[in-house]
mmCIF file of C-alpha atoms in Angstrom:
data_model
loop_
_atom_site.group_PDB
_atom_site.id
_atom_site.type_symbol
_atom_site.label_atom_id
_atom_site.label_comp_id
_atom_site.label_asym_id
_atom_site.label_seq_id
_atom_site.Cartn_x
_atom_site.Cartn_y
_atom_site.Cartn_z
ATOM 1 C CA MET R 1 60.680 -16.461 84.081
ATOM 2 C CA VAL R 2 60.050 -17.483 80.507
ATOM 3 C CA ARG R 3 57.036 -19.679 79.919
ATOM 4 C CA ILE R 4 56.287 -21.680 76.775
ATOM 5 C CA ARG R 5 52.632 -22.258 75.931
ATOM 6 C CA PRO R 6 50.456 -22.957 72.885
ATOM 7 C CA LEU R 7 50.085 -19.988 70.559
ATOM 8 C CA GLN R 8 46.553 -18.622 70.913
ATOM 9 C CA PRO R 9 44.778 -16.603 68.201
ATOM 10 C CA GLU R 10 45.215 -13.433 70.275
ATOM 11 C CA ASP R 11 49.007 -14.020 70.332
ATOM 12 C CA TRP R 12 49.381 -13.647 66.575
ATOM 13 C CA PRO R 13 49.890 -9.844 66.350
ATOM 14 C CA ALA R 14 52.723 -9.946 68.926
ATOM 15 C CA THR R 15 54.159 -13.107 67.360
ATOM 16 C CA TRP R 16 54.130 -11.629 63.874
ATOM 17 C CA ARG R 17 55.797 -8.501 65.266
ATOM 18 C CA ILE R 18 58.885 -10.546 66.203
ATOM 19 C CA MET R 19 58.717 -12.662 63.025
ATOM 20 C CA GLU R 20 58.203 -9.855 60.545
ATOM 21 C CA PRO R 21 61.762 -8.410 60.645
ATOM 22 C CA VAL R 22 63.183 -11.946 60.317
ATOM 23 C CA VAL R 23 60.982 -12.639 57.287
ATOM 24 C CA ARG R 24 61.768 -9.226 55.747
ATOM 25 C CA ALA R 25 65.517 -9.783 56.148
ATOM 26 C CA GLY R 26 65.383 -12.975 54.037
ATOM 27 C CA GLU R 27 68.544 -14.331 55.620
ATOM 28 C CA THR R 28 67.334 -17.330 57.620
ATOM 29 C CA LEU R 29 63.707 -18.252 56.832
ATOM 30 C CA PRO R 30 62.786 -19.263 53.266
ATOM 31 C CA PHE R 31 59.483 -17.371 53.193
ATOM 32 C CA ASP R 32 58.713 -14.514 50.800
ATOM 33 C CA PRO R 33 60.308 -11.413 52.377
ATOM 34 C CA ALA R 34 57.248 -9.412 51.269
ATOM 35 C CA MET R 35 54.834 -11.735 53.101
ATOM 36 C CA ASP R 36 52.114 -10.069 55.206
ATOM 37 C CA ALA R 37 50.726 -11.073 58.625
ATOM 38 C CA GLU R 38 48.020 -13.209 57.043
ATOM 39 C CA GLY R 39 50.527 -15.085 54.879
ATOM 40 C CA GLY R 40 52.729 -15.526 57.922
ATOM 41 C CA HIS R 41 49.834 -17.015 59.873
ATOM 42 C CA ALA R 42 49.156 -19.436 57.012
ATOM 43 C CA VAL R 43 52.698 -20.854 56.923
ATOM 44 C CA TRP R 44 53.507 -20.634 60.624
ATOM 45 C CA VAL R 45 50.225 -21.624 62.291
ATOM 46 C CA GLU R 46 47.759 -23.076 59.774
ATOM 47 C CA ALA R 47 50.322 -25.264 57.979
ATOM 48 C CA ALA R 48 51.671 -26.616 61.279
ATOM 49 C CA LEU R 49 50.446 -29.282 63.627
ATOM 50 C CA GLN R 50 51.058 -27.058 66.648
ATOM 51 C CA ALA R 51 52.604 -23.644 67.316
ATOM 52 C CA PHE R 52 53.963 -22.304 70.609
ATOM 53 C CA VAL R 53 55.157 -18.999 72.044
ATOM 54 C CA ALA R 54 57.749 -18.200 74.683
ATOM 55 C CA VAL R 55 56.407 -15.393 76.844
ATOM 56 C CA ALA R 56 58.166 -13.197 79.385
ATOM 57 C CA ALA R 57 56.786 -12.556 82.881
ATOM 58 C CA ASP R 58 55.180 -9.353 81.543
ATOM 59 C CA GLY R 59 53.400 -11.364 78.822
ATOM 60 C CA GLY R 60 55.613 -10.155 75.952
ATOM 61 C CA VAL R 61 56.333 -12.688 73.211
ATOM 62 C CA LEU R 62 60.061 -13.525 73.113
ATOM 63 C CA GLY R 63 59.999 -16.388 70.644
ATOM 64 C CA THR R 64 57.917 -18.927 68.802
ATOM 65 C CA TYR R 65 58.217 -22.364 67.243
ATOM 66 C CA HIS R 66 56.007 -24.664 65.231
ATOM 67 C CA ILE R 67 56.064 -28.396 64.685
ATOM 68 C CA LYS R 68 54.704 -30.552 61.858
ATOM 69 C CA PRO R 69 55.358 -33.873 60.156
ATOM 70 C CA ASN R 70 58.226 -33.512 57.671
ATOM 71 C CA GLY R 71 56.572 -35.705 55.056
ATOM 72 C CA PRO R 72 53.506 -37.786 54.205
ATOM 73 C CA THR R 73 52.472 -41.050 55.873
ATOM 74 C CA LEU R 74 55.646 -43.151 55.559
ATOM 75 C CA ALA R 75 57.815 -40.185 56.530
ATOM 76 C CA ALA R 76 55.398 -38.703 59.056
ATOM 77 C CA HIS R 77 57.297 -40.128 62.046
ATOM 78 C CA VAL R 78 59.961 -37.445 61.465
ATOM 79 C CA CYS R 79 58.975 -33.961 62.573
ATOM 80 C CA ASN R 80 60.072 -30.623 61.249
ATOM 81 C CA CYS R 81 60.263 -27.536 63.431
ATOM 82 C CA GLY R 82 60.885 -23.855 62.832
ATOM 83 C CA TYR R 83 61.975 -21.321 65.465
ATOM 84 C CA VAL R 84 62.121 -17.545 65.737
ATOM 85 C CA VAL R 85 63.559 -15.591 68.667
ATOM 86 C CA ALA R 86 62.830 -11.857 68.997
ATOM 87 C CA ALA R 87 65.790 -9.679 67.990
ATOM 88 C CA THR R 88 65.650 -8.095 71.456
ATOM 89 C CA ALA R 89 65.837 -11.480 73.218
ATOM 90 C CA ARG R 90 68.837 -13.106 71.513
ATOM 91 C CA ARG R 91 71.711 -14.752 73.427
ATOM 92 C CA GLN R 92 69.548 -15.494 76.453
ATOM 93 C CA GLY R 93 69.004 -19.174 75.794
ATOM 94 C CA ILE R 94 65.469 -18.711 74.425
ATOM 95 C CA GLY R 95 66.332 -20.766 71.334
ATOM 96 C CA SER R 96 67.509 -23.688 73.445
ATOM 97 C CA LEU R 97 64.441 -23.393 75.690
ATOM 98 C CA LEU R 98 62.234 -23.550 72.590
ATOM 99 C CA PHE R 99 64.252 -26.461 71.193
ATOM 100 C CA SER R 100 64.011 -28.419 74.427
ATOM 101 C CA HIS R 101 60.251 -27.841 74.576
ATOM 102 C CA SER R 102 59.862 -28.872 70.930
ATOM 103 C CA GLN R 103 61.816 -32.064 71.546
ATOM 104 C CA ASP R 104 59.572 -33.012 74.480
ATOM 105 C CA GLN R 105 56.552 -32.115 72.388
ATOM 106 C CA ALA R 106 57.818 -34.189 69.456
ATOM 107 C CA LEU R 107 58.194 -37.235 71.693
ATOM 108 C CA ALA R 108 54.760 -36.668 73.233
ATOM 109 C CA LEU R 109 53.298 -36.533 69.725
ATOM 110 C CA GLY R 110 54.996 -39.832 68.841
ATOM 111 C CA PHE R 111 57.693 -38.509 66.498
ATOM 112 C CA ARG R 112 60.902 -40.572 66.318
ATOM 113 C CA ALA R 113 63.250 -37.968 64.837
ATOM 114 C CA MET R 114 63.537 -34.264 64.103
ATOM 115 C CA GLN R 115 64.698 -32.825 60.806
ATOM 116 C CA PHE R 116 65.543 -29.280 59.710
ATOM 117 C CA ASN R 117 65.508 -29.083 55.926
ATOM 118 C CA LEU R 118 67.174 -25.759 55.288
ATOM 119 C CA VAL R 119 69.518 -24.364 57.928
ATOM 120 C CA VAL R 120 71.255 -21.480 56.181
ATOM 121 C CA SER R 121 75.010 -22.075 56.360
ATOM 122 C CA THR R 122 75.790 -18.383 56.890
ATOM 123 C CA ASN R 123 73.560 -18.403 59.997
ATOM 124 C CA THR R 124 76.420 -19.835 62.034
ATOM 125 C CA ALA R 125 74.844 -18.927 65.378
ATOM 126 C CA ALA R 126 71.870 -21.145 64.549
ATOM 127 C CA VAL R 127 73.993 -24.001 63.197
ATOM 128 C CA GLN R 128 76.061 -23.995 66.400
ATOM 129 C CA ALA R 129 73.028 -23.697 68.651
ATOM 130 C CA TRP R 130 71.329 -26.663 66.975
ATOM 131 C CA GLN R 131 74.526 -28.717 67.130
ATOM 132 C CA HIS R 132 74.765 -27.872 70.829
ATOM 133 C CA ASN R 133 71.253 -29.340 71.144
ATOM 134 C CA GLY R 134 72.227 -32.594 69.428
ATOM 135 C CA MET R 135 71.165 -31.829 65.868
ATOM 136 C CA VAL R 136 73.686 -33.221 63.375
ATOM 137 C CA VAL R 137 74.489 -31.836 59.927
ATOM 138 C CA VAL R 138 73.779 -34.878 57.744
ATOM 139 C CA GLY R 139 74.400 -33.028 54.502
ATOM 140 C CA THR R 140 74.898 -29.670 52.848
ATOM 141 C CA LEU R 141 72.906 -28.468 49.839
ATOM 142 C CA PRO R 142 74.995 -26.242 47.539
ATOM 143 C CA GLY R 143 73.320 -22.900 46.840
ATOM 144 C CA ALA R 144 69.963 -24.100 48.148
ATOM 145 C CA PHE R 145 69.045 -20.850 49.922
ATOM 146 C CA HIS R 146 68.610 -17.538 48.141
ATOM 147 C CA HIS R 147 69.962 -15.178 50.793
ATOM 148 C CA ARG R 148 68.588 -11.699 50.237
ATOM 149 C CA ARG R 149 71.937 -10.000 50.850
ATOM 150 C CA LEU R 150 74.502 -12.657 49.888
ATOM 151 C CA GLY R 151 72.786 -14.409 46.969
ATOM 152 C CA PHE R 152 72.781 -18.195 46.681
ATOM 153 C CA VAL R 153 74.323 -19.777 49.783
ATOM 154 C CA ASP R 154 74.572 -23.348 51.033
ATOM 155 C CA ALA R 155 72.034 -24.819 53.432
ATOM 156 C CA HIS R 156 72.375 -27.734 55.828
ATOM 157 C CA VAL R 157 70.018 -30.619 56.449
ATOM 158 C CA MET R 158 70.135 -31.304 60.194
ATOM 159 C CA TYR R 159 68.710 -34.345 61.950
ATOM 160 C CA LYS R 160 68.370 -35.812 65.426
ATOM 161 C CA ILE R 161 67.141 -39.265 66.377
ATOM 162 C CA LEU R 162 64.754 -38.881 69.310
ATOM 163 C CA LYS R 163 63.665 -42.483 69.755
ATOM 164 C CA SER R 164 65.495 -45.504 68.374
ATOM 165 C CA ASP R 165 63.855 -48.541 69.943
ATOM 166 C CA MET L 1 59.361 -45.131 20.474
ATOM 167 C CA VAL L 2 58.633 -43.736 23.918
ATOM 168 C CA ARG L 3 57.287 -40.194 23.998
ATOM 169 C CA ILE L 4 57.100 -37.931 27.048
ATOM 170 C CA ARG L 5 54.292 -35.388 27.145
ATOM 171 C CA PRO L 6 52.259 -33.417 29.714
ATOM 172 C CA LEU L 7 49.854 -35.551 31.724
ATOM 173 C CA GLN L 8 46.294 -34.790 30.532
ATOM 174 C CA PRO L 9 43.208 -35.329 32.699
ATOM 175 C CA GLU L 10 42.259 -38.354 30.560
ATOM 176 C CA ASP L 11 45.662 -39.948 31.334
ATOM 177 C CA TRP L 12 44.978 -40.209 35.051
ATOM 178 C CA PRO L 13 43.269 -43.645 35.151
ATOM 179 C CA ALA L 14 46.158 -45.273 33.227
ATOM 180 C CA THR L 15 48.731 -43.322 35.247
ATOM 181 C CA TRP L 16 47.159 -44.320 38.551
ATOM 182 C CA ARG L 17 47.102 -47.943 37.329
ATOM 183 C CA ILE L 18 50.925 -47.978 37.204
ATOM 184 C CA MET L 19 51.278 -45.919 40.387
ATOM 185 C CA GLU L 20 48.808 -47.827 42.529
ATOM 186 C CA PRO L 21 50.934 -50.970 43.088
ATOM 187 C CA VAL L 22 53.940 -48.798 43.929
ATOM 188 C CA VAL L 23 51.911 -46.813 46.470
ATOM 189 C CA ARG L 24 50.351 -49.997 47.918
ATOM 190 C CA ALA L 25 53.788 -51.609 48.356
ATOM 191 C CA GLY L 26 54.985 -48.757 50.594
ATOM 192 C CA GLU L 27 58.620 -49.431 49.778
ATOM 193 C CA THR L 28 59.680 -46.403 47.764
ATOM 194 C CA LEU L 29 57.090 -43.594 47.829
ATOM 195 C CA PRO L 30 56.151 -42.031 51.197
ATOM 196 C CA PHE L 31 52.414 -41.785 50.469
ATOM 197 C CA ASP L 32 49.739 -43.605 52.448
ATOM 198 C CA PRO L 33 49.661 -47.166 51.033
ATOM 199 C CA ALA L 34 45.855 -47.080 51.360
ATOM 200 C CA MET L 35 45.531 -43.934 49.216
ATOM 201 C CA ASP L 36 42.869 -43.985 46.489
ATOM 202 C CA ALA L 37 42.996 -42.595 42.926
ATOM 203 C CA GLU L 38 41.649 -39.227 44.042
ATOM 204 C CA GLY L 39 44.251 -38.908 46.789
ATOM 205 C CA GLY L 40 46.908 -39.941 44.311
ATOM 206 C CA HIS L 41 45.796 -37.235 41.906
ATOM 207 C CA ALA L 42 45.957 -34.659 44.698
ATOM 208 C CA VAL L 43 49.579 -35.422 45.614
ATOM 209 C CA TRP L 44 50.906 -36.252 42.147
ATOM 210 C CA VAL L 45 49.129 -33.740 39.912
ATOM 211 C CA GLU L 46 47.410 -31.019 41.946
ATOM 212 C CA ALA L 47 50.302 -30.492 44.372
ATOM 213 C CA ALA L 48 52.821 -30.311 41.509
ATOM 214 C CA LEU L 49 53.780 -27.541 39.139
ATOM 215 C CA GLN L 50 53.681 -29.944 36.177
ATOM 216 C CA ALA L 51 53.212 -33.678 35.635
ATOM 217 C CA PHE L 52 54.270 -35.742 32.615
ATOM 218 C CA VAL L 53 53.731 -39.251 31.258
ATOM 219 C CA ALA L 54 55.959 -41.497 29.170
ATOM 220 C CA VAL L 55 53.773 -43.244 26.605
ATOM 221 C CA ALA L 56 54.545 -46.208 24.345
ATOM 222 C CA ALA L 57 53.801 -46.204 20.608
ATOM 223 C CA ASP L 58 50.481 -47.907 21.398
ATOM 224 C CA GLY L 59 49.557 -45.091 23.785
ATOM 225 C CA GLY L 60 50.077 -47.139 26.968
ATOM 226 C CA VAL L 61 51.473 -45.238 29.967
ATOM 227 C CA LEU L 62 54.936 -46.555 30.891
ATOM 228 C CA GLY L 63 55.939 -43.993 33.466
ATOM 229 C CA THR L 64 55.248 -40.608 34.992
ATOM 230 C CA TYR L 65 57.049 -37.805 36.794
ATOM 231 C CA HIS L 66 56.103 -34.571 38.434
ATOM 232 C CA ILE L 67 58.063 -31.433 39.209
ATOM 233 C CA LYS L 68 57.554 -28.729 41.819
ATOM 234 C CA PRO L 69 59.548 -26.193 43.830
ATOM 235 C CA ASN L 70 61.154 -27.901 46.824
ATOM 236 C CA GLY L 71 60.470 -25.009 49.185
ATOM 237 C CA PRO L 72 58.942 -21.544 49.501
ATOM 238 C CA THR L 73 60.245 -18.368 47.862
ATOM 239 C CA LEU L 74 63.900 -18.323 48.967
ATOM 240 C CA ALA L 75 64.235 -22.059 48.283
ATOM 241 C CA ALA L 76 61.997 -22.131 45.221
ATOM 242 C CA HIS L 77 64.929 -22.160 42.774
ATOM 243 C CA VAL L 78 65.500 -25.813 43.735
ATOM 244 C CA CYS L 79 63.034 -28.249 42.223
ATOM 245 C CA ASN L 80 61.815 -31.560 43.538
ATOM 246 C CA CYS L 81 60.745 -34.389 41.252
ATOM 247 C CA GLY L 82 59.104 -37.763 41.748
ATOM 248 C CA TYR L 83 59.156 -40.624 39.241
ATOM 249 C CA VAL L 84 57.260 -43.875 38.762
ATOM 250 C CA VAL L 85 57.974 -46.473 36.091
ATOM 251 C CA ALA L 86 55.411 -49.213 35.378
ATOM 252 C CA ALA L 87 56.417 -52.586 36.844
ATOM 253 C CA THR L 88 56.162 -54.057 33.336
ATOM 254 C CA ALA L 89 58.516 -51.439 31.855
ATOM 255 C CA ARG L 90 61.482 -51.611 34.251
ATOM 256 C CA ARG L 91 65.112 -51.933 33.092
ATOM 257 C CA GLN L 92 64.401 -50.309 29.733
ATOM 258 C CA GLY L 93 65.834 -46.898 30.485
ATOM 259 C CA ILE L 94 62.432 -45.272 31.066
ATOM 260 C CA GLY L 95 63.612 -43.841 34.393
ATOM 261 C CA SER L 96 66.605 -42.165 32.747
ATOM 262 C CA LEU L 97 64.405 -40.877 29.910
ATOM 263 C CA LEU L 98 62.065 -39.350 32.486
ATOM 264 C CA PHE L 99 65.003 -37.936 34.453
ATOM 265 C CA SER L 100 66.553 -36.378 31.361
ATOM 266 C CA HIS L 101 63.224 -34.809 30.395
ATOM 267 C CA SER L 102 62.701 -33.507 33.929
ATOM 268 C CA GLN L 103 66.165 -31.940 33.951
ATOM 269 C CA ASP L 104 65.473 -30.106 30.679
ATOM 270 C CA GLN L 105 62.097 -29.082 32.031
ATOM 271 C CA ALA L 106 63.655 -27.861 35.296
ATOM 272 C CA LEU L 107 66.081 -25.662 33.382
ATOM 273 C CA ALA L 108 63.305 -24.362 31.113
ATOM 274 C CA LEU L 109 61.317 -23.448 34.231
ATOM 275 C CA GLY L 110 64.312 -21.567 35.644
ATOM 276 C CA PHE L 111 65.293 -23.987 38.421
ATOM 277 C CA ARG L 112 68.976 -24.011 39.388
ATOM 278 C CA ALA L 113 69.156 -27.380 41.165
ATOM 279 C CA MET L 114 67.211 -30.581 41.704
ATOM 280 C CA GLN L 115 66.678 -32.222 45.088
ATOM 281 C CA PHE L 116 65.201 -35.570 46.099
ATOM 282 C CA ASN L 117 64.281 -35.468 49.777
ATOM 283 C CA LEU L 118 63.687 -39.117 50.533
ATOM 284 C CA VAL L 119 65.369 -41.740 48.346
ATOM 285 C CA VAL L 120 64.843 -44.991 50.238
ATOM 286 C CA SER L 121 68.249 -46.562 50.892
ATOM 287 C CA THR L 122 66.976 -50.107 50.290
ATOM 288 C CA ASN L 123 65.814 -49.063 46.805
ATOM 289 C CA THR L 124 69.363 -49.554 45.491
ATOM 290 C CA ALA L 125 68.283 -49.664 41.844
ATOM 291 C CA ALA L 126 66.890 -46.137 42.172
ATOM 292 C CA VAL L 127 69.897 -44.829 44.120
ATOM 293 C CA GLN L 128 72.249 -46.163 41.436
ATOM 294 C CA ALA L 129 70.091 -44.895 38.576
ATOM 295 C CA TRP L 130 69.975 -41.384 40.034
ATOM 296 C CA GLN L 131 73.715 -41.424 40.687
ATOM 297 C CA HIS L 132 74.235 -42.489 37.079
ATOM 298 C CA ASN L 133 72.257 -39.366 36.133
ATOM 299 C CA GLY L 134 74.450 -37.074 38.209
ATOM 300 C CA MET L 135 72.426 -36.894 41.420
ATOM 301 C CA VAL L 136 74.716 -36.957 44.461
ATOM 302 C CA VAL L 137 73.895 -38.337 47.910
ATOM 303 C CA VAL L 138 74.524 -35.270 50.088
ATOM 304 C CA GLY L 139 73.342 -36.946 53.255
ATOM 305 C CA THR L 140 71.581 -39.922 54.774
ATOM 306 C CA LEU L 141 68.671 -39.658 57.218
ATOM 307 C CA PRO L 142 68.682 -42.511 59.763
ATOM 308 C CA GLY L 143 65.357 -44.348 59.882
ATOM 309 C CA ALA L 144 63.558 -41.582 57.979
ATOM 310 C CA PHE L 145 61.399 -43.909 55.852
ATOM 311 C CA HIS L 146 58.863 -46.326 57.291
ATOM 312 C CA HIS L 147 59.227 -49.205 54.840
ATOM 313 C CA ARG L 148 56.096 -51.321 54.879
ATOM 314 C CA ARG L 149 58.024 -54.601 54.861
ATOM 315 C CA LEU L 150 61.341 -53.729 56.513
ATOM 316 C CA GLY L 151 60.288 -51.155 59.106
ATOM 317 C CA PHE L 152 62.304 -47.960 59.635
ATOM 318 C CA VAL L 153 65.074 -47.689 57.034
ATOM 319 C CA ASP L 154 67.485 -44.909 56.083
ATOM 320 C CA ALA L 155 66.730 -42.465 53.302
ATOM 321 C CA HIS L 156 69.088 -40.354 51.219
ATOM 322 C CA VAL L 157 68.877 -36.706 50.303
ATOM 323 C CA MET L 158 70.137 -36.426 46.717
ATOM 324 C CA TYR L 159 71.001 -33.205 44.896
ATOM 325 C CA LYS L 160 72.251 -32.010 41.537
ATOM 326 C CA ILE L 161 73.351 -28.515 40.559
ATOM 327 C CA LEU L 162 71.802 -27.719 37.180
ATOM 328 C CA LYS L 163 72.996 -24.139 36.731
ATOM 329 C CA SER L 164 75.847 -22.546 38.659
ATOM 330 C CA ASP L 165 76.522 -19.206 36.962
#
């Protein structure tokens, strides 16, 4: 059983352990590949409204997501989320579990829509997973992501209306 | 003759004077309409890489823009700019002068592209002006801007490649 719960300070070492290789790779997240655990905490936890972890029955961290407003006051009804799934826990539906939790959380926090600003086009597994969860590619930014291995690649802006009344 | 030069600390009162009604209106910029001069300085000057003013021959501030990276490290080659033209100086080409200066500045700073994240769809004059300057609507975000008078309205993501080698 996978459980999703708020990220506690004592979760950070295990959370960073699954994030670090993703950051180092520089293929999906825009952060400095040389970032350290403290820098990671600043962008993932301190800069967010809330952060969560998905934990296995044995307490191991399988994934994490954070949620924050995507812009200032007049754009603050749209949230932005980021997700990381441990390399050892891919293709088990953890990403969709995290997405579903984040969508419920977004609604509970009063957000009306969800926006991803920079979904790397070469990360086709992510693009497809988000589309499967109702996120729509509203536009593609030419060369907007500096992929560490492939150079400048396109990135998608994805969006989902959560509440339209 | 209109001259564009770096915004100096002593320019802030005059710059805020032209920005304040635009912020208060809540129709184009996403900032809190109740923001004060200090808050304005934080988002317009302190949060930016550089800020500039367009000044008339008599020294009056006619417009301002700021430039900053649109994202962290692997997205930091794309810049984001914001522009304000004084209500009394509209339809005189000040916006295009500012845009042209910002594009030169972006290239001088090493940026490869320019992105506007939230161009309010009802602000048709701005959309057309940016298109005239080569910015392309790459996507439209449904209800992403909370227009103070019209409620939730669509916003465009606009983008221009500056350097493609």
